[in-house]
Amino acid sequence: MSVTKPLHDEHQGLLPHIEALRAAAEAAEGDGGGLRRALDDVLEFLHHHLIPHAQAEDAVLYPVVERAMGAPGATATMRRDHDEVVELTRQLQQVRDALDGPPTPEQRRSGQRLLYGLYAIIRLHFAKEEEVYLLILDAELTADAAAAMFAAMHAGAQRGAQTGAAG
Ligand SMILES: [Fe+2]
Ligand SMILES: [Fe+2]
């Protein structure tokens, strides 16, 4: 069994919620109530699940990847993806906060732009972690080192989810 299976499994658990981003973008065509509910669900996922996951990767996983690669700074491009998700989530929250009646055409367009943007960035980001980083870690980490890394990630993600951290 691969030592990175826990992270692969976590990604598998997050993927249906990422598909929901695209469904929410499509819901932006419908009535305003459907759009508000879709945005509330998506924002709950982003603030309380996806962003804490990304923060745990920044704090714990990526330093281990850099050591495994022997390349300090190599994960900066992936951290930048995380920053973009935080920024687009902030903008999506603004769209939701302004939505107290039927959405205007501009609000629909803004919501769709942000939802499709988040969907594409997160899908590609997950593929890069799965197809590049997990292979590096599987080749370099012992089972004990991987277990310690996931315990530290899990503790960090729980702290982030409890505080609803979005930065
Ligand atoms: Fe990530
Ligand atoms: Fe991830």
PDB file of C-alpha atoms in Angstrom, residues 21-32 34-36 38-39 103-105 107-113 115-116:
ATOM      1  CA  LEU A  21     -18.727  24.147  -7.577  1.00  0.00           C
ATOM      2  CA  ARG A  22     -19.583  23.477 -11.209  1.00  0.00           C
ATOM      3  CA  ALA A  23     -23.158  22.551 -10.298  1.00  0.00           C
ATOM      4  CA  ALA A  24     -23.454  25.830  -8.370  1.00  0.00           C
ATOM      5  CA  ALA A  25     -22.182  27.727 -11.428  1.00  0.00           C
ATOM      6  CA  GLU A  26     -24.948  26.101 -13.437  1.00  0.00           C
ATOM      7  CA  ALA A  27     -27.480  26.945 -10.668  1.00  0.00           C
ATOM      8  CA  ALA A  28     -26.597  30.596 -11.227  1.00  0.00           C
ATOM      9  CA  GLU A  29     -28.829  30.381 -14.320  1.00  0.00           C
ATOM     10  CA  GLY A  30     -31.882  29.479 -12.198  1.00  0.00           C
ATOM     11  CA  ASP A  31     -33.937  31.280  -9.564  1.00  0.00           C
ATOM     12  CA  GLY A  32     -32.314  33.399  -6.895  1.00  0.00           C
ATOM     13  CA  GLY A  34     -31.357  28.163  -5.688  1.00  0.00           C
ATOM     14  CA  LEU A  35     -28.290  30.329  -6.264  1.00  0.00           C
ATOM     15  CA  ARG A  36     -28.208  31.513  -2.632  1.00  0.00           C
ATOM     16  CA  ALA A  38     -25.788  26.731  -3.711  1.00  0.00           C
ATOM     17  CA  LEU A  39     -23.444  29.572  -2.712  1.00  0.00           C
ATOM     18  CA  PRO A 103     -29.759  38.208  -8.469  1.00  0.00           C
ATOM     19  CA  THR A 104     -28.983  40.893 -11.011  1.00  0.00           C
ATOM     20  CA  PRO A 105     -27.431  39.799 -14.326  1.00  0.00           C
ATOM     21  CA  GLN A 107     -24.347  39.145  -9.819  1.00  0.00           C
ATOM     22  CA  ARG A 108     -25.086  36.001 -11.829  1.00  0.00           C
ATOM     23  CA  ARG A 109     -22.104  36.662 -14.096  1.00  0.00           C
ATOM     24  CA  SER A 110     -19.772  37.366 -11.159  1.00  0.00           C
ATOM     25  CA  GLY A 111     -20.916  34.249  -9.323  1.00  0.00           C
ATOM     26  CA  GLN A 112     -20.452  32.073 -12.394  1.00  0.00           C
ATOM     27  CA  ARG A 113     -17.041  33.529 -13.221  1.00  0.00           C
ATOM     28  CA  LEU A 115     -17.320  29.373  -9.429  1.00  0.00           C
ATOM     29  CA  TYR A 116     -15.966  28.171 -12.769  1.00  0.00           C
TER      30      TYR A 116
END
